[in-house]
Short mmCIF file of C-alpha atoms in Angstrom, two decimals:
data_model
loop_
_atom_site.label_atom_id
_atom_site.label_comp_id
_atom_site.label_asym_id
_atom_site.label_seq_id
_atom_site.Cartn_x
_atom_site.Cartn_y
_atom_site.Cartn_z
CA MET A 1 113.86 26.81 -164.55
CA THR A 2 116.37 26.89 -162.03
CA ARG A 3 115.94 25.47 -158.64
CA PHE A 4 118.28 24.93 -155.91
CA GLU A 5 119.33 22.12 -153.10
CA ILE A 6 120.83 23.26 -149.67
CA LEU A 7 122.60 20.66 -147.92
CA TYR A 8 122.87 21.46 -144.23
CA PHE A 9 121.85 20.30 -140.80
CA PRO A 10 118.33 21.13 -139.72
CA ILE A 11 119.42 24.31 -137.83
CA THR A 12 119.67 27.98 -138.88
CA TYR A 13 123.36 29.51 -138.36
CA ARG A 14 125.41 29.24 -141.84
CA ALA A 15 122.79 28.16 -143.86
CA GLU A 16 119.89 30.62 -143.00
CA PRO A 17 121.13 33.52 -145.21
CA VAL A 18 120.83 31.49 -148.52
CA ARG A 19 117.37 29.99 -147.32
CA ALA A 20 116.38 33.64 -146.54
CA ILE A 21 117.38 34.86 -150.01
CA LEU A 22 115.68 32.35 -151.84
CA ASP A 23 112.43 32.56 -149.78
CA TYR A 24 112.70 36.56 -150.28
CA GLY A 25 113.07 35.78 -154.08
CA ASP A 26 110.07 33.16 -154.07
CA ILE A 27 112.56 30.87 -155.61
CA GLU A 28 112.28 26.92 -155.61
CA TYR A 29 114.55 25.08 -153.32
CA LYS A 30 114.80 21.83 -151.32
CA SER A 31 116.69 21.57 -147.85
CA ILE A 32 118.67 18.55 -147.64
CA TYR A 33 119.56 17.31 -144.13
CA PRO A 34 122.38 14.75 -143.66
CA THR A 35 121.45 11.57 -141.94
CA ASN A 36 124.84 10.46 -141.05
CA TRP A 37 127.37 13.25 -141.64
CA PRO A 38 130.39 11.49 -140.82
CA ALA A 39 129.83 9.02 -143.64
CA GLU A 40 128.38 11.76 -145.89
CA LYS A 41 131.12 14.03 -145.28
CA SER A 42 133.56 12.72 -147.97
CA GLN A 43 130.94 13.11 -150.56
CA THR A 44 131.03 16.86 -150.36
CA PRO A 45 133.55 19.08 -152.53
CA TYR A 46 135.46 20.41 -149.34
CA GLY A 47 134.01 18.30 -146.24
CA THR A 48 132.23 21.03 -144.73
CA LEU A 49 128.76 22.20 -144.96
CA PRO A 50 126.55 24.25 -146.27
CA VAL A 51 126.80 23.02 -150.17
CA LEU A 52 124.49 24.71 -152.41
CA LYS A 53 123.55 22.72 -155.70
CA GLU A 54 121.90 24.47 -158.49
CA TYR A 55 119.91 22.39 -161.26
CA GLU A 56 118.51 23.46 -164.40
CA SER A 57 115.11 22.54 -165.60
CA ASP A 58 114.36 18.76 -164.82
CA SER A 59 117.90 17.77 -165.01
CA THR A 60 118.91 15.25 -162.17
CA GLU A 61 122.87 16.58 -162.40
CA PRO A 62 123.66 19.90 -160.82
CA SER A 63 124.99 22.59 -163.30
CA PHE A 64 126.76 24.35 -160.40
CA VAL A 65 127.93 23.00 -157.06
CA LEU A 66 129.39 25.78 -154.40
CA THR A 67 130.65 25.67 -150.97
CA ASP A 68 131.55 27.98 -148.18
CA SER A 69 128.43 30.11 -146.50
CA ASP A 70 129.90 33.47 -147.32
CA ALA A 71 130.44 32.59 -151.04
CA ILE A 72 126.89 30.99 -151.29
CA GLN A 73 125.20 33.88 -149.90
CA ARG A 74 126.85 36.36 -152.04
CA TYR A 75 126.38 34.53 -155.14
CA VAL A 76 122.62 33.88 -154.85
CA ALA A 77 122.27 37.36 -153.58
CA ALA A 78 123.57 38.68 -156.81
CA ARG A 79 121.60 36.27 -158.87
CA TYR A 80 118.45 37.88 -157.40
CA GLY A 81 119.20 41.42 -156.96
CA LEU A 82 120.55 41.87 -153.41
CA TYR A 83 124.30 42.06 -154.17
CA GLY A 84 125.55 44.13 -157.27
CA THR A 85 126.82 42.21 -160.53
CA SER A 86 128.32 45.13 -162.52
CA PRO A 87 131.50 47.80 -162.06
CA ALA A 88 129.15 50.28 -161.01
CA ASP A 89 128.27 48.21 -157.81
CA LEU A 90 131.47 48.03 -156.57
CA LYS A 91 131.21 50.79 -154.01
CA THR A 92 127.82 49.34 -152.52
CA ASN A 93 129.14 46.04 -152.81
CA ALA A 94 132.22 47.11 -150.58
CA GLN A 95 129.73 48.95 -148.24
CA GLN A 96 127.71 45.62 -147.96
CA ASP A 97 130.78 43.85 -147.29
CA ALA A 98 131.71 46.16 -144.48
CA VAL A 99 128.33 45.23 -142.81
CA LEU A 100 128.50 41.66 -143.53
CA GLY A 101 132.08 41.53 -141.79
CA GLN A 102 131.22 43.41 -139.09
CA TRP A 103 128.32 41.07 -138.25
CA LYS A 104 130.27 37.83 -138.80
CA ASP A 105 132.95 39.27 -136.13
CA VAL A 106 130.13 39.62 -133.65
CA MET A 107 128.79 36.08 -134.44
CA GLU A 108 131.96 34.22 -133.88
CA LEU A 109 132.15 35.95 -130.42
CA LEU A 110 129.13 34.75 -129.92
CA ILE A 111 129.51 31.24 -130.87
CA SER A 112 132.90 31.16 -129.28
CA ALA A 113 131.25 32.09 -125.85
CA GLU A 114 128.44 29.94 -125.97
CA TYR A 115 129.92 26.73 -127.24
CA TYR A 116 133.54 26.82 -126.81
CA SER A 117 134.25 28.17 -123.37
CA PRO A 118 135.61 25.32 -121.12
CA THR A 119 135.08 27.08 -117.83
CA GLU A 120 132.30 29.30 -116.37
CA GLU A 121 134.90 31.64 -115.95
CA ASP A 122 135.86 31.56 -119.34
CA LYS A 123 132.50 31.82 -120.65
CA ALA A 124 131.91 34.83 -118.41
CA ALA A 125 134.73 36.66 -119.86
CA ALA A 126 133.79 35.42 -123.35
CA PHE A 127 130.28 37.17 -122.98
CA LYS A 128 131.86 40.04 -121.74
CA LYS A 129 134.01 40.73 -124.91
CA LEU A 130 130.90 39.87 -126.81
CA GLY A 131 129.01 42.47 -124.88
CA VAL A 132 131.67 45.07 -125.87
CA ALA A 133 131.78 44.16 -129.48
CA ALA A 134 127.96 43.92 -129.94
CA THR A 135 127.31 47.26 -127.75
CA HIS A 136 129.58 49.07 -130.27
CA LEU A 137 128.27 47.48 -133.41
CA LEU A 138 124.58 48.33 -132.65
CA LYS A 139 125.44 51.86 -131.84
CA LYS A 140 127.53 52.37 -135.19
CA HIS A 141 125.00 50.48 -137.29
CA ASP A 142 122.00 52.46 -135.77
CA GLU A 143 123.93 55.38 -136.83
CA LEU A 144 124.52 54.19 -140.25
CA LEU A 145 120.94 53.21 -140.68
CA LEU A 146 120.02 56.83 -139.55
CA ARG A 147 122.42 58.33 -141.89
CA ASN A 148 121.09 56.72 -144.79
CA GLY A 149 117.75 57.56 -144.13
CA THR A 150 115.78 54.69 -146.02
CA GLY A 151 115.66 52.12 -143.42
CA HIS A 152 118.48 49.97 -145.11
CA TYR A 153 121.66 49.80 -144.81
CA VAL A 154 122.74 50.85 -148.40
CA GLY A 155 120.41 52.48 -150.84
CA ASN A 156 116.87 52.59 -150.94
CA LYS A 157 115.88 48.85 -151.10
CA THR A 158 116.75 45.59 -149.22
CA THR A 159 119.91 44.14 -150.00
CA LEU A 160 121.73 41.13 -148.69
CA ALA A 161 123.31 43.28 -145.78
CA ASP A 162 119.80 44.09 -144.56
CA ILE A 163 119.00 40.17 -144.45
CA ALA A 164 122.26 39.03 -142.94
CA ALA A 165 122.05 41.81 -140.22
CA TYR A 166 118.43 40.69 -139.52
CA LEU A 167 119.60 37.10 -139.31
CA SER A 168 122.61 37.91 -136.78
CA LEU A 169 120.26 40.03 -134.58
CA GLU A 170 117.61 37.33 -134.50
CA LEU A 171 120.73 35.00 -133.07
CA LEU A 172 122.15 37.40 -130.74
CA ALA A 173 118.17 38.06 -129.23
CA LYS A 174 118.25 34.56 -128.20
CA MET A 175 120.72 35.44 -125.54
CA PRO A 176 118.70 36.53 -122.45
CA ILE A 177 120.58 39.84 -122.28
CA TYR A 178 119.84 40.68 -125.74
CA LYS A 179 115.96 39.70 -125.94
CA ASP A 180 114.89 43.17 -127.04
CA THR A 181 117.71 43.61 -129.69
CA LEU A 182 116.17 42.19 -132.66
CA GLU A 183 113.12 44.68 -132.64
CA GLU A 184 115.09 47.73 -131.45
CA HIS A 185 117.97 47.72 -134.12
CA VAL A 186 116.57 46.02 -137.30
CA GLY A 187 116.04 48.50 -140.35
CA GLU A 188 112.45 49.80 -140.81
CA GLY A 189 112.76 49.27 -144.72
CA LEU A 190 113.13 45.40 -143.90
CA GLN A 191 110.55 45.39 -141.59
CA GLN A 192 108.00 46.92 -144.38
CA ASP A 193 109.31 44.59 -146.99
CA PRO A 194 106.19 42.36 -148.11
CA ALA A 195 108.97 39.94 -149.52
CA PHE A 196 110.99 39.61 -146.14
CA LYS A 197 107.59 38.77 -144.49
CA ARG A 198 107.26 35.84 -146.75
CA TYR A 199 110.54 34.70 -145.68
CA GLN A 200 109.68 35.00 -142.17
CA GLU A 201 106.39 33.07 -142.33
CA ARG A 202 108.28 30.10 -144.32
CA ALA A 203 111.05 30.21 -141.80
CA ALA A 204 108.67 30.00 -138.83
CA VAL A 205 107.22 26.89 -140.38
CA ARG A 206 110.51 25.36 -141.28
CA GLN A 207 112.18 25.94 -137.89
CA ALA A 208 109.09 24.76 -135.79
CA ALA A 209 110.00 21.16 -137.34
CA TYR A 210 113.48 21.19 -136.51
#
């Protein structure tokens, strides 16, 4: 039986997509939090987090180790049916990648505005830039969800794109000016998916301990 370990800090951000995918699929995993990151950094493959370790059966040595949050989420999503694995999936994967990339651009603006603005003036300008980008994305993605007609970004079932969009909306909604964003813009298909509700319940417990 396959099991996973996710090495990341006790926060959401870059590791939350893979946690969500594994909770969604009811797949066993363990969160490992660094206790002394400067000392532990050299022990990781690339000196960055998150790191995913995959184990087979009762083995104590990982059969596969992967770094980079984008690579990790696509790999695990493909393993568990949320991202295509065959040539027939090229177009739907490309559609998912477009959604993922567009949300990533907005999230980078959010992080830059919140954490990397040296002055209040810079912060105001950064949030203004974020506002323009977020408003454009939400409008276009609402249109995309409406056009698809299933409550999902791609096809008629939950995919990585749906989950990643929800997690991005959740981060955006933590900003006071976007507090109603999550409920207004998350796809109806995802809201009604019982497997996703399992992730939400587990995430609430986990995040309460951070």
